[in-house]
Coordinates of C-alpha atoms and ligand atoms in Angstrom, one line a residue:
M1 CA 8.2 -11.6 -20.3
C2 CA 9.6 -10.9 -23.9
G3 CA 7.8 -8.5 -26.2
I4 CA 6.3 -9.9 -29.4
F5 CA 4.6 -7.4 -31.9
G6 CA 3.6 -7.6 -35.8
L7 CA 1.9 -5.6 -38.3
V8 CA -0.1 -7.1 -41.4
S9 CA -1.2 -4.4 -43.8
G10 CA -2.7 -4.1 -47.4
S11 CA 0.3 -1.7 -48.4
A12 CA 3.7 -1.0 -46.9
V13 CA 3.6 -0.9 -43.1
K14 CA 4.1 2.5 -41.6
A15 CA 7.5 2.9 -40.1
S16 CA 6.1 5.2 -37.3
N17 CA 3.6 2.3 -36.3
L18 CA 6.5 -0.2 -36.4
K19 CA 8.4 2.0 -34.2
V20 CA 5.6 2.4 -31.5
L21 CA 5.2 -1.5 -31.3
A22 CA 8.9 -2.1 -31.2
E23 CA 9.5 0.5 -28.6
H24 CA 7.0 -1.0 -26.2
A25 CA 8.1 -4.6 -26.8
R26 CA 11.6 -3.2 -25.8
Q27 CA 10.3 -2.5 -22.3
R28 CA 9.8 -6.1 -21.9
G29 CA 13.4 -7.3 -22.8
R30 CA 16.2 -6.0 -24.7
D31 CA 18.8 -8.7 -24.5
S32 CA 18.5 -9.4 -28.2
S33 CA 15.9 -9.0 -31.0
G34 CA 14.5 -10.4 -34.3
L35 CA 12.5 -9.3 -37.2
V36 CA 10.5 -11.1 -40.0
Y37 CA 9.6 -9.1 -43.0
E38 CA 8.1 -10.0 -46.4
T39 CA 10.0 -9.0 -49.6
P40 CA 9.4 -9.9 -53.1
A41 CA 12.0 -12.5 -52.9
G42 CA 10.2 -14.2 -49.9
Y43 CA 10.3 -13.8 -46.1
V44 CA 13.6 -12.6 -44.6
I45 CA 14.4 -13.2 -40.9
E46 CA 17.1 -11.1 -39.1
R47 CA 18.2 -11.7 -35.6
A48 CA 20.7 -9.8 -33.6
D49 CA 22.0 -9.8 -30.0
K50 CA 21.3 -6.3 -30.1
D51 CA 18.6 -3.7 -29.2
I52 CA 15.6 -4.0 -31.6
N53 CA 16.0 -0.3 -32.4
W54 CA 19.4 -1.2 -33.8
L55 CA 17.9 -3.9 -36.0
L56 CA 15.0 -1.9 -37.2
K57 CA 17.4 0.8 -38.6
R58 CA 19.6 -1.8 -40.2
T59 CA 16.9 -3.9 -42.0
N60 CA 15.3 -3.1 -45.4
H61 CA 11.6 -3.5 -44.7
K62 CA 10.4 -0.2 -46.0
K63 CA 8.1 -2.0 -48.6
S64 CA 7.1 -4.9 -46.7
R65 CA 3.3 -5.5 -46.1
V66 CA 4.1 -7.7 -43.1
V67 CA 6.7 -7.2 -40.4
F68 CA 6.8 -9.1 -37.1
G69 CA 9.2 -8.7 -34.3
H70 CA 10.7 -9.8 -31.1
S71 CA 12.5 -8.0 -28.3
R72 CA 13.9 -10.6 -26.1
L73 CA 14.6 -11.1 -22.4
I74 CA 16.8 -14.3 -22.9
T75 CA 15.7 -17.0 -20.6
N76 CA 16.7 -20.1 -22.4
G77 CA 19.5 -20.8 -25.0
L78 CA 21.8 -18.0 -25.0
S79 CA 23.2 -18.9 -28.5
D80 CA 19.8 -19.1 -30.1
N81 CA 17.6 -16.2 -30.9
Q82 CA 13.9 -15.4 -31.9
P83 CA 12.2 -15.8 -34.3
V84 CA 13.0 -19.5 -34.0
V85 CA 12.9 -21.2 -37.5
R86 CA 12.2 -24.8 -38.2
E87 CA 11.9 -25.8 -42.0
D88 CA 9.1 -23.5 -43.4
V89 CA 7.7 -22.3 -40.0
F90 CA 8.8 -19.5 -37.8
V91 CA 7.8 -18.8 -34.4
I92 CA 8.0 -15.7 -32.0
H93 CA 7.2 -16.7 -28.4
N94 CA 6.9 -14.8 -25.1
G95 CA 7.0 -17.0 -22.0
I96 CA 8.9 -19.8 -20.7
I97 CA 8.0 -23.5 -21.4
V98 CA 9.1 -25.2 -18.3
N99 CA 8.6 -28.7 -19.5
H100 CA 10.4 -28.4 -22.7
E101 CA 13.1 -30.8 -22.2
E102 CA 10.5 -33.5 -21.3
L103 CA 8.3 -32.7 -24.4
W104 CA 11.0 -33.7 -26.7
K105 CA 10.7 -37.1 -25.8
H106 CA 7.4 -36.9 -27.4
I107 CA 8.3 -35.1 -30.7
S108 CA 9.5 -37.3 -33.5
S109 CA 12.0 -34.9 -35.0
K110 CA 15.1 -34.0 -33.6
R111 CA 16.0 -31.1 -31.3
L112 CA 18.4 -28.7 -33.0
Q113 CA 18.5 -25.7 -30.6
Q114 CA 18.7 -25.0 -26.8
I115 CA 15.8 -22.4 -26.7
D116 CA 12.5 -23.7 -25.3
T117 CA 10.6 -22.0 -28.0
E118 CA 11.8 -24.6 -30.5
V119 CA 9.2 -27.3 -29.3
I120 CA 6.5 -25.0 -30.5
A121 CA 8.1 -24.9 -34.1
A122 CA 8.7 -28.6 -34.0
L123 CA 5.1 -29.2 -33.1
A124 CA 3.9 -26.8 -35.9
V125 CA 5.9 -28.5 -38.6
E126 CA 4.8 -32.0 -37.5
H127 CA 1.3 -30.8 -37.4
V128 CA 1.5 -29.3 -41.0
K129 CA 3.2 -32.4 -42.2
Q130 CA 0.4 -34.6 -41.0
G131 CA -2.0 -32.6 -42.9
R132 CA -4.0 -31.6 -39.9
D133 CA -6.2 -28.5 -39.3
L134 CA -4.5 -25.5 -38.6
N135 CA -6.9 -24.4 -35.9
E136 CA -6.2 -27.5 -33.9
L137 CA -2.6 -26.6 -33.4
A138 CA -3.0 -24.0 -30.7
E139 CA -4.9 -26.5 -28.4
K140 CA -2.2 -29.1 -29.1
V141 CA 0.5 -26.6 -28.1
L142 CA -1.2 -25.4 -25.2
S143 CA -2.2 -28.7 -23.8
L144 CA 1.4 -30.1 -24.0
C145 CA 3.3 -26.9 -22.9
K146 CA 3.7 -25.8 -19.2
G147 CA 4.3 -22.3 -18.5
V148 CA 3.5 -19.1 -20.5
V149 CA 3.0 -19.7 -24.3
A150 CA 2.0 -16.3 -26.0
C151 CA 3.1 -16.7 -29.5
A152 CA 2.8 -16.1 -33.2
I153 CA 3.5 -18.8 -35.6
G154 CA 4.2 -18.0 -39.4
F155 CA 3.6 -20.3 -42.2
P156 CA 4.5 -18.3 -45.4
K157 CA 4.0 -21.3 -47.7
L158 CA 0.5 -21.5 -46.5
G159 CA 0.1 -17.7 -46.3
K160 CA -1.0 -17.9 -42.7
L161 CA 0.0 -16.5 -39.4
M162 CA -1.5 -17.9 -36.0
I163 CA -1.5 -16.2 -32.8
F164 CA -2.7 -17.4 -29.4
S165 CA -1.7 -17.6 -25.7
N166 CA -2.5 -19.2 -22.5
N167 CA -2.3 -16.2 -20.2
G168 CA -3.7 -13.6 -22.1
S169 CA -0.3 -11.6 -22.8
L170 CA -1.4 -11.1 -26.4
Y171 CA -3.6 -8.4 -27.9
L172 CA -4.8 -7.9 -31.5
G173 CA -5.9 -4.5 -32.9
A174 CA -7.8 -4.5 -36.3
S175 CA -8.8 -1.6 -38.5
Q176 CA -10.1 -1.7 -42.1
D177 CA -6.7 -2.2 -43.7
E178 CA -4.4 -3.1 -40.9
K179 CA -4.0 -5.7 -38.2
A180 CA -1.4 -5.5 -35.4
F181 CA -0.7 -7.5 -32.4
S182 CA 1.4 -7.0 -29.3
S183 CA 2.1 -8.4 -26.0
E184 CA 0.2 -5.6 -24.3
R185 CA -2.8 -3.4 -25.1
Y186 CA -1.2 -0.2 -24.5
P187 CA 0.7 0.2 -27.8
L188 CA -2.3 -0.6 -29.9
E189 CA -4.3 2.0 -28.0
K190 CA -1.5 4.4 -28.7
L191 CA -1.8 3.4 -32.5
G192 CA -5.5 4.4 -32.3
F193 CA -7.0 0.9 -33.0
S194 CA -10.6 0.9 -31.6
D195 CA -11.2 -2.6 -31.9
I196 CA -8.6 -4.5 -29.7
Q197 CA -9.2 -8.0 -28.4
Q198 CA -7.2 -10.1 -25.9
V199 CA -6.1 -13.3 -27.6
R200 CA -6.3 -16.3 -25.4
R201 CA -6.4 -20.2 -26.2
E202 CA -8.8 -19.5 -29.1
P203 CA -6.4 -18.9 -31.9
V204 CA -6.7 -16.0 -34.5
V205 CA -5.4 -16.9 -37.7
I206 CA -4.4 -14.0 -40.0
D207 CA -3.9 -14.0 -43.8
I208 CA -0.4 -13.1 -44.9
P209 CA 1.3 -12.8 -48.3
L210 CA 1.9 -16.5 -49.6
S211 CA 5.5 -17.2 -50.6
A212 CA 6.8 -20.3 -52.1
A213 CA 10.4 -19.3 -51.3
D214 CA 12.5 -20.7 -48.5
L215 CA 12.8 -18.5 -45.4
K216 CA 16.2 -16.4 -45.6
V217 CA 17.7 -16.2 -42.2
S218 CA 20.6 -14.2 -41.0
D219 CA 22.3 -13.7 -37.6
F220 CA 24.3 -11.1 -36.1
S221 CA 25.9 -12.3 -32.9
K222 CA 28.7 -11.0 -31.0
R223 CA 27.8 -11.4 -27.4
R224 CA 30.8 -12.5 -25.2
N225 CA 29.0 -12.4 -21.7
N226 CA 26.9 -15.4 -20.6
I227 CA 24.0 -13.6 -19.3
V228 CA 22.0 -16.8 -18.5
P229 CA 24.6 -18.8 -16.4
A230 CA 23.5 -22.3 -15.4
L231 CA 23.7 -23.4 -11.8
Q232 CA 26.9 -25.6 -11.3
S233 CA 28.2 -27.8 -8.7
N234 CA 31.9 -27.9 -7.9
L235 CA 32.8 -29.4 -4.5
Q236 CA 36.4 -27.8 -4.4
E237 CA 34.9 -24.5 -4.9
A238 CA 32.0 -25.0 -2.6
A239 CA 34.4 -26.1 0.2
L240 CA 35.8 -22.5 0.3
L241 CA 32.3 -21.5 1.9
E242 CA 32.6 -21.5 5.6
Y243 CA 29.7 -22.3 8.0
P244 CA 31.2 -21.7 11.5
E245 CA 29.1 -22.5 14.7
H246 CA 28.9 -20.0 17.2
H247 CA 27.6 -19.5 20.8
L248 CA 26.4 -16.1 20.7
R249 CA 24.1 -14.9 23.3
R250 CA 20.5 -15.0 22.0
C251 CA 17.3 -13.6 23.3
T252 CA 15.6 -15.8 25.7
K253 CA 12.3 -15.3 23.8
C254 CA 13.3 -15.2 20.1
I255 CA 16.6 -16.2 18.5
L256 CA 18.2 -12.9 17.7
P257 CA 21.6 -12.8 18.8
E258 CA 23.9 -10.1 20.5
T259 CA 25.2 -9.0 17.3
M260 CA 21.9 -7.7 16.0
P261 CA 22.3 -3.8 15.8
F262 CA 20.7 -1.8 18.6
I263 CA 19.7 -5.0 20.6
D264 CA 19.3 -4.9 24.3
F265 CA 18.2 -7.6 26.7
D266 CA 16.1 -7.0 29.9
E267 CA 16.8 -8.9 33.2
H268 CA 14.9 -12.0 31.9
G269 CA 17.1 -12.0 28.8
V270 CA 14.3 -10.8 26.5
C271 CA 15.4 -8.4 23.7
N272 CA 13.9 -5.0 22.9
Y273 CA 12.7 -6.4 19.5
C274 CA 10.5 -8.8 21.4
R275 CA 9.3 -6.2 23.9
A276 CA 8.3 -3.7 21.2
Y277 CA 6.8 -6.4 18.9
K278 CA 3.1 -5.9 18.0
P279 CA 1.5 -9.0 16.3
R280 CA 1.2 -8.5 12.6
N281 CA -0.3 -11.6 11.4
I282 CA -3.8 -11.1 12.6
P283 CA -6.0 -10.5 9.7
K284 CA -9.0 -8.3 9.4
P285 CA -12.2 -9.8 8.2
K286 CA -12.1 -10.5 4.5
E287 CA -15.3 -9.0 3.9
E288 CA -13.7 -5.8 4.5
L289 CA -11.3 -6.2 1.4
F290 CA -14.3 -7.4 -0.6
K291 CA -16.1 -4.0 0.1
L292 CA -12.8 -2.0 -0.5
V293 CA -12.3 -3.4 -3.9
E294 CA -15.8 -3.4 -5.0
P295 CA -15.7 0.1 -6.7
Y296 CA -12.6 -1.1 -8.8
R297 CA -14.2 -4.2 -10.3
R298 CA -15.0 -4.1 -14.0
S299 CA -17.2 -6.2 -16.0
T300 CA -14.8 -6.9 -18.8
G301 CA -10.9 -6.6 -18.9
I302 CA -8.5 -6.3 -15.9
D303 CA -9.3 -4.6 -12.7
C304 CA -6.2 -4.7 -10.7
I305 CA -2.4 -4.8 -10.7
V306 CA -0.4 -7.4 -8.7
P307 CA 3.1 -6.6 -8.1
F308 CA 4.8 -10.0 -8.9
S309 CA 8.2 -11.1 -8.1
G310 CA 7.8 -14.8 -8.6
G311 CA 8.6 -15.3 -4.8
R312 CA 6.3 -17.5 -2.8
D313 CA 4.3 -14.8 -1.3
S314 CA 3.4 -12.8 -4.5
C315 CA 2.6 -16.1 -5.9
Y316 CA 0.4 -17.1 -3.2
G317 CA -1.1 -13.6 -3.1
L318 CA -1.9 -13.9 -6.8
H319 CA -3.6 -17.2 -6.1
L320 CA -5.7 -15.7 -3.4
I321 CA -6.7 -12.7 -5.7
V322 CA -7.9 -14.8 -8.6
K323 CA -9.3 -17.8 -6.7
E324 CA -10.7 -16.1 -3.5
L325 CA -11.2 -12.3 -4.2
K326 CA -12.2 -13.4 -7.9
M327 CA -10.5 -10.4 -9.4
N328 CA -9.1 -10.2 -12.9
P329 CA -5.5 -9.1 -12.3
V330 CA -2.6 -8.3 -14.4
T331 CA 0.8 -9.2 -12.9
Y332 CA 3.7 -6.8 -12.9
T333 CA 7.2 -7.9 -12.8
Y334 CA 10.4 -5.9 -12.8
D335 CA 13.4 -7.6 -14.1
W336 CA 16.7 -6.0 -13.1
G337 CA 18.9 -9.0 -13.9
M338 CA 18.7 -10.7 -10.4
V339 CA 15.5 -12.6 -10.8
T340 CA 16.8 -16.2 -10.7
D341 CA 15.9 -18.6 -13.5
L342 CA 13.8 -20.4 -11.0
G343 CA 11.9 -17.1 -10.3
R344 CA 11.3 -16.5 -13.9
R345 CA 10.2 -20.2 -14.5
N346 CA 7.8 -19.9 -11.4
I347 CA 6.3 -16.5 -12.8
S348 CA 5.6 -18.4 -16.0
R349 CA 4.0 -21.5 -14.3
M350 CA 1.7 -19.3 -12.2
C351 CA 0.7 -16.9 -15.0
A352 CA -0.1 -19.9 -17.4
E353 CA -2.0 -21.8 -14.7
L354 CA -4.2 -18.9 -13.5
G355 CA -4.5 -17.5 -17.2
V356 CA -3.0 -14.2 -15.9
E357 CA -1.4 -11.7 -18.1
N358 CA 2.1 -10.6 -17.1
I359 CA 3.5 -7.2 -17.8
I360 CA 7.1 -7.3 -17.4
I361 CA 9.4 -4.2 -17.3
A362 CA 13.0 -5.6 -18.1
D363 CA 15.9 -3.3 -17.6
D364 CA 19.1 -3.2 -19.4
I365 CA 20.3 -6.2 -17.7
E366 CA 24.0 -6.1 -18.6
K367 CA 24.0 -2.7 -17.5
K368 CA 22.4 -3.4 -14.1
R369 CA 24.9 -6.2 -13.5
R370 CA 27.7 -4.1 -14.4
N371 CA 26.5 -1.7 -11.8
I372 CA 26.2 -4.3 -9.1
R373 CA 29.7 -5.4 -10.1
V374 CA 31.5 -2.1 -9.5
N375 CA 29.6 -1.7 -6.1
L376 CA 30.6 -5.0 -5.0
Q377 CA 34.2 -4.3 -5.9
A378 CA 34.0 -1.2 -4.0
W379 CA 32.4 -3.0 -1.3
L380 CA 35.2 -5.7 -1.1
K381 CA 37.8 -3.0 -0.8
S382 CA 36.2 -1.8 2.5
P383 CA 33.6 -4.5 3.5
H384 CA 30.6 -2.9 5.8
L385 CA 27.8 -4.8 6.7
G386 CA 25.7 -1.5 6.6
M387 CA 26.7 -1.1 2.9
I388 CA 25.3 -4.3 1.5
S389 CA 22.2 -2.5 0.4
M390 CA 24.3 -1.0 -2.2
L391 CA 24.2 -4.3 -4.0
T392 CA 20.4 -4.4 -4.1
A393 CA 19.8 -0.9 -4.7
G394 CA 19.2 -1.4 -8.3
D395 CA 15.8 -3.1 -7.8
K396 CA 14.2 0.0 -6.4
H397 CA 13.3 1.0 -9.8
F398 CA 10.5 -1.6 -9.4
F399 CA 8.5 1.2 -7.4
R400 CA 8.8 3.7 -10.3
H401 CA 7.6 1.2 -12.8
V402 CA 4.5 0.4 -10.8
E403 CA 3.4 3.9 -11.9
T404 CA 4.4 3.1 -15.6
V405 CA 2.3 0.2 -15.4
K406 CA -0.7 2.0 -13.8
K407 CA -0.5 4.8 -16.5
Q408 CA -0.3 2.3 -19.5
T409 CA -3.1 -0.1 -18.2
G410 CA -5.4 2.7 -16.8
V411 CA -6.0 0.5 -13.9
S412 CA -5.1 2.1 -10.4
L413 CA -5.8 -0.7 -7.7
N414 CA -2.6 -2.4 -6.8
L415 CA -2.9 -5.6 -4.6
W416 CA 0.4 -6.7 -2.8
G417 CA 1.3 -10.0 -1.3
V418 CA 3.8 -8.8 1.0
N419 CA 4.7 -11.0 3.8
P420 CA 3.8 -9.2 7.2
L421 CA 6.7 -11.1 9.1
E422 CA 9.3 -9.9 6.7
V423 CA 11.1 -7.1 8.5
T424 CA 14.8 -6.6 8.4
H425 CA 15.5 -3.7 10.4
F426 CA 19.1 -4.9 10.7
K427 CA 20.2 -4.1 7.0
A428 CA 19.9 -0.2 8.0
G429 CA 20.7 -0.9 11.4
F430 CA 24.3 -2.1 10.6
L431 CA 24.8 1.6 9.0
G432 CA 23.7 3.1 12.2
I433 CA 19.9 3.5 11.8
P434 CA 18.1 2.3 14.9
P435 CA 14.9 0.1 14.2
D436 CA 11.6 1.9 13.7
F437 CA 9.4 -0.6 15.4
D438 CA 6.1 1.1 14.1
E439 CA 7.3 1.1 10.5
K440 CA 4.3 0.4 8.0
R441 CA 5.1 -1.8 5.0
V442 CA 6.2 -1.0 1.5
Y443 CA 5.4 2.4 1.2
M444 CA 6.8 4.4 4.2
H445 CA 9.7 6.6 4.5
G446 CA 10.0 10.3 5.3
W447 CA 12.3 12.9 4.3
Q448 CA 14.1 13.0 7.7
K449 CA 14.8 9.4 7.6
Q450 CA 16.0 9.4 4.1
I451 CA 18.4 12.3 4.9
E452 CA 19.7 10.7 8.0
Y453 CA 20.1 7.4 5.9
Q454 CA 22.0 9.2 3.0
K455 CA 24.3 11.0 5.4
L456 CA 25.5 7.8 7.0
R457 CA 25.8 5.9 3.8
F458 CA 27.7 8.8 2.4
K459 CA 30.2 8.6 5.1
A460 CA 30.6 5.0 4.6
M461 CA 31.0 5.6 0.9
L462 CA 34.0 7.8 1.5
A463 CA 36.0 4.6 2.8
S464 CA 35.9 3.3 -0.6
P465 CA 36.0 5.7 -3.5
G466 CA 34.9 3.1 -5.9
Y467 CA 31.4 3.6 -4.8
F468 CA 31.4 6.9 -6.7
N469 CA 30.8 5.4 -10.0
S470 CA 28.3 5.8 -12.8
S471 CA 25.7 3.5 -11.0
L472 CA 25.2 6.1 -8.3
W473 CA 22.4 7.9 -10.3
D474 CA 20.6 4.5 -10.8
T475 CA 20.8 3.9 -6.9
L476 CA 19.7 7.4 -6.0
S477 CA 16.9 7.7 -8.3
G478 CA 15.6 4.2 -7.6
E479 CA 15.6 5.1 -3.7
Y480 CA 13.8 8.3 -4.6
Y481 CA 11.0 6.4 -6.3
R482 CA 10.9 3.9 -3.5
S483 CA 10.5 6.7 -0.9
F484 CA 8.7 9.5 -2.3
T485 CA 6.2 8.6 -5.2
E486 CA 2.8 9.4 -3.9
K487 CA 1.3 5.9 -3.2
K488 CA -2.7 5.3 -3.5
D489 CA -5.3 2.8 -4.2
Y490 CA -3.3 -0.1 -2.8
Y491 CA -4.1 -3.0 -0.2
H492 CA -2.1 -5.9 1.4
I493 CA -3.6 -9.3 0.8
F494 CA -2.1 -10.8 3.9
D495 CA -3.9 -7.8 6.0
Y496 CA -7.0 -9.9 5.2
W497 CA -5.6 -13.5 4.8
R498 CA -3.5 -15.0 7.4
W499 CA 0.0 -15.8 6.2
D500 CA 0.5 -19.5 6.9
E501 CA 3.7 -21.0 5.7
A502 CA 2.6 -24.7 5.5
L503 CA -0.8 -23.8 3.5
I504 CA 1.3 -21.3 1.2
D505 CA 4.0 -23.9 0.4
G506 CA 1.6 -26.7 0.2
T507 CA -0.7 -24.9 -2.3
L508 CA 2.1 -23.6 -4.4
I509 CA 3.8 -26.9 -4.8
N510 CA 0.9 -29.1 -5.0
Q511 CA -1.5 -26.9 -7.1
Y512 CA 1.1 -25.1 -9.2
D513 CA 4.0 -27.4 -9.5
W514 CA 6.0 -24.4 -8.1
E515 CA 9.8 -25.1 -8.3
T516 CA 11.8 -25.0 -5.1
A517 CA 15.6 -24.4 -5.0
I518 CA 18.1 -27.2 -5.1
D519 CA 20.5 -25.6 -2.5
T520 CA 18.2 -24.7 0.4
N521 CA 15.1 -26.0 2.0
T522 CA 13.5 -22.4 2.5
T523 CA 11.0 -21.2 0.0
W524 CA 11.8 -17.7 1.0
R525 CA 13.6 -15.3 -1.5
I526 CA 14.6 -18.3 -3.8
G527 CA 13.4 -15.9 -6.8
D528 CA 16.0 -13.3 -5.7
G529 CA 19.5 -13.9 -7.1
T530 CA 21.2 -11.8 -4.4
A531 CA 19.8 -13.4 -1.3
A532 CA 22.2 -16.3 -1.1
F533 CA 25.2 -14.1 -1.5
Y534 CA 24.4 -11.5 1.2
N535 CA 23.1 -13.9 3.7
Y536 CA 26.4 -15.6 3.5
I537 CA 28.1 -12.5 4.5
Y538 CA 25.8 -11.6 7.2
Y539 CA 26.0 -15.1 8.7
L540 CA 29.9 -15.2 8.4
V541 CA 30.3 -11.8 9.9
A542 CA 27.5 -11.3 12.2
G543 CA 26.5 -15.0 12.9
F544 CA 22.9 -14.5 11.9
T545 CA 20.8 -13.9 8.5
E546 CA 17.4 -12.7 7.5
H547 CA 16.3 -16.2 8.4
D548 CA 17.0 -15.5 12.1
T549 CA 14.8 -12.2 12.0
F550 CA 12.0 -14.0 10.1
R551 CA 11.8 -17.0 12.5
S552 CA 12.0 -14.8 15.5
N553 CA 8.8 -13.1 14.2
Q554 CA 7.1 -16.3 13.8
I555 CA 8.0 -17.2 17.4
R556 CA 6.5 -13.8 18.5
E557 CA 3.3 -14.6 16.6
G558 CA 3.2 -18.0 18.3
D559 CA 3.6 -19.9 15.1
I560 CA 6.7 -21.7 16.0
S561 CA 8.6 -22.5 19.2
R562 CA 12.1 -21.3 19.8
E563 CA 13.5 -24.8 19.5
Q564 CA 11.9 -25.2 16.1
A565 CA 13.3 -21.9 15.1
L566 CA 16.8 -22.6 16.2
E567 CA 16.7 -25.9 14.2
L568 CA 15.2 -24.0 11.0
V569 CA 17.8 -21.4 10.9
K570 CA 20.5 -24.0 11.4
D571 CA 19.7 -25.3 8.1
E572 CA 18.5 -22.1 6.3
N573 CA 21.8 -20.2 7.1
R574 CA 23.8 -23.1 5.4
P575 CA 25.8 -21.4 2.6
R576 CA 24.1 -21.8 -0.8
Y577 CA 27.0 -22.7 -3.2
E578 CA 24.9 -23.0 -6.4
N579 CA 23.3 -19.6 -6.0
I580 CA 26.2 -17.7 -4.8
K581 CA 28.2 -19.0 -7.8
W582 CA 25.4 -18.0 -10.1
Y583 CA 25.4 -14.6 -8.6
L584 CA 29.1 -14.2 -9.1
D585 CA 28.9 -15.7 -12.5
A586 CA 26.1 -13.2 -13.7
L587 CA 28.2 -10.4 -12.4
G588 CA 31.3 -11.8 -14.1
M589 CA 33.3 -12.0 -11.0
D590 CA 35.4 -14.8 -9.9
F591 CA 34.1 -17.1 -7.1
A592 CA 37.3 -17.9 -5.3
E593 CA 38.6 -14.4 -5.3
V594 CA 35.6 -13.0 -3.8
I595 CA 34.9 -15.5 -1.2
K596 CA 38.4 -15.2 0.0
V597 CA 37.9 -11.6 0.7
V598 CA 34.6 -12.3 2.4
N599 CA 36.0 -15.1 4.5
K600 CA 38.7 -12.6 5.7
I601 CA 36.3 -10.0 7.0
P602 CA 36.7 -9.6 11.0
R603 CA 33.8 -11.2 12.7
L604 CA 31.5 -9.2 15.0
Y605 CA 31.9 -11.8 17.6
Ligands
LIG701 N1 11.3 -13.6 -21.7 C1 10.7 -14.5 -22.6 O1 9.5 -14.4 -23.0 C2 11.5 -15.6 -23.3 C3 11.1 -16.2 -24.4 C4 12.0 -17.6 -24.4 N2 11.8 -18.4 -23.4 C5 13.5 -17.1 -24.8 O2 14.2 -17.4 -24.0 O3 13.6 -16.5 -25.8

């Protein structure tokens, strides 16, 4: 999640080395930053709600033998920052402690900050005060905290630094006169360390210059936007959301309605989506996959990359990869500012529980959200169901960074946990693209199709000039990577394991304490901050959502009956006030204003 790093040297640390470590940490989050460095007058801590590069230039650590840093993707406690300080201890932490509120009940000292990381600092202070062995601290922290903890705890008055993790997102490089740690292996390799170890539960204690002086802390904070809005309840506002019943004609076999783009019904009332359907949830023998991955297995270190959104399918996929396939994966997450807090917490839960490293590539979240905002403003001027994809275009860089992660880890095998029943032809259908029933998942799109798509979209963009804004490059380049990067060495887990909803939900919730949403009963796409909003629009205007397409596929697979599907979507299509509000808050848009415009869009029925 965040990037943490540090250098401990016999002489002044090299600025160029520090730059390599900081630059890589920045890839993992850049909402704010912090540094700790040693000076003759003691340890100085500087924190800023700015980029780590800004802080590095501003701070005077040229002569320091010890420098630690944090490049943060803020998940908890907007007004606090890392390193977190309590008394004589500082902590830099990557991960989310999902039970931190609960833990405070068992800590005798008072909570002073909002950030989850503070419990680690409080436990450390308590531990030292009780005169306990420092080595036992790691086990204590890890046994109490749920969720990823990959951290460094500094005790300047003892001349010690301790590092440990419960998921392996921490590496230590050592040479004769220098030690460096980082959230990932790659920057340490770049620095030329030949001796690199992954640090897990067994803590590593490093000597740092002893200092009797108190920690000197300074903050630079100017942020005005709340980039981690909380879920809220407001009955008055929620009442603005409409949920009209309708009596659309539906397919007699599945539940797709007549407003579905390109739908037609035969004389029995069966739709073309049903007629063209080829069952997808019929797994091949597992043994085939075992054979296919055999050449990629390694005796030590990671052997595959698991693209990991934190949603139910990638979470269950990870479970299978570790527990059944017995591989040693690293997860990869792209955070573009629309991963919900719940999604982030579920990533943290799964990685901690399975002891799996998480490589996160976090974009410039404020910028990405600004991009969505200008596109939503343009959309609201000329609402068009085929243009909703403009609001989710920013996440396509996910595909570009798969390649970054392959390069940086030197691992080529990708194992995807993509749900085979998740096909949403209608999104492009509303733009005028007919469904391609043979389409394969994830990595398929030809030139011709792209050109056709871009032409239609360009035409729709002309209806609202606001679309021609600075985000266009981000959209187009993301789509380019999505469609045209050469894809190899990948397999789909659900081609070999049947996708079974009850089993998946049960496993995740019971074995991993996986969190579900407060405003819906579905477990699908609850880690995606955009889904509640666009499904609201689809339902209101067209009378169906993604859920109708998904449940229809389940009917065709013989998994559920038509009656069950109708009942399920009646519940799943209900407007999700809390998440729609979160989405608009994150974009800095007014809920009532936006919803009033959406409510006025002419219906397709
Ligand atoms: N992304 C992270 O690893 C976040 C660390 C910590 N939970 C914070 O908010 O600072």
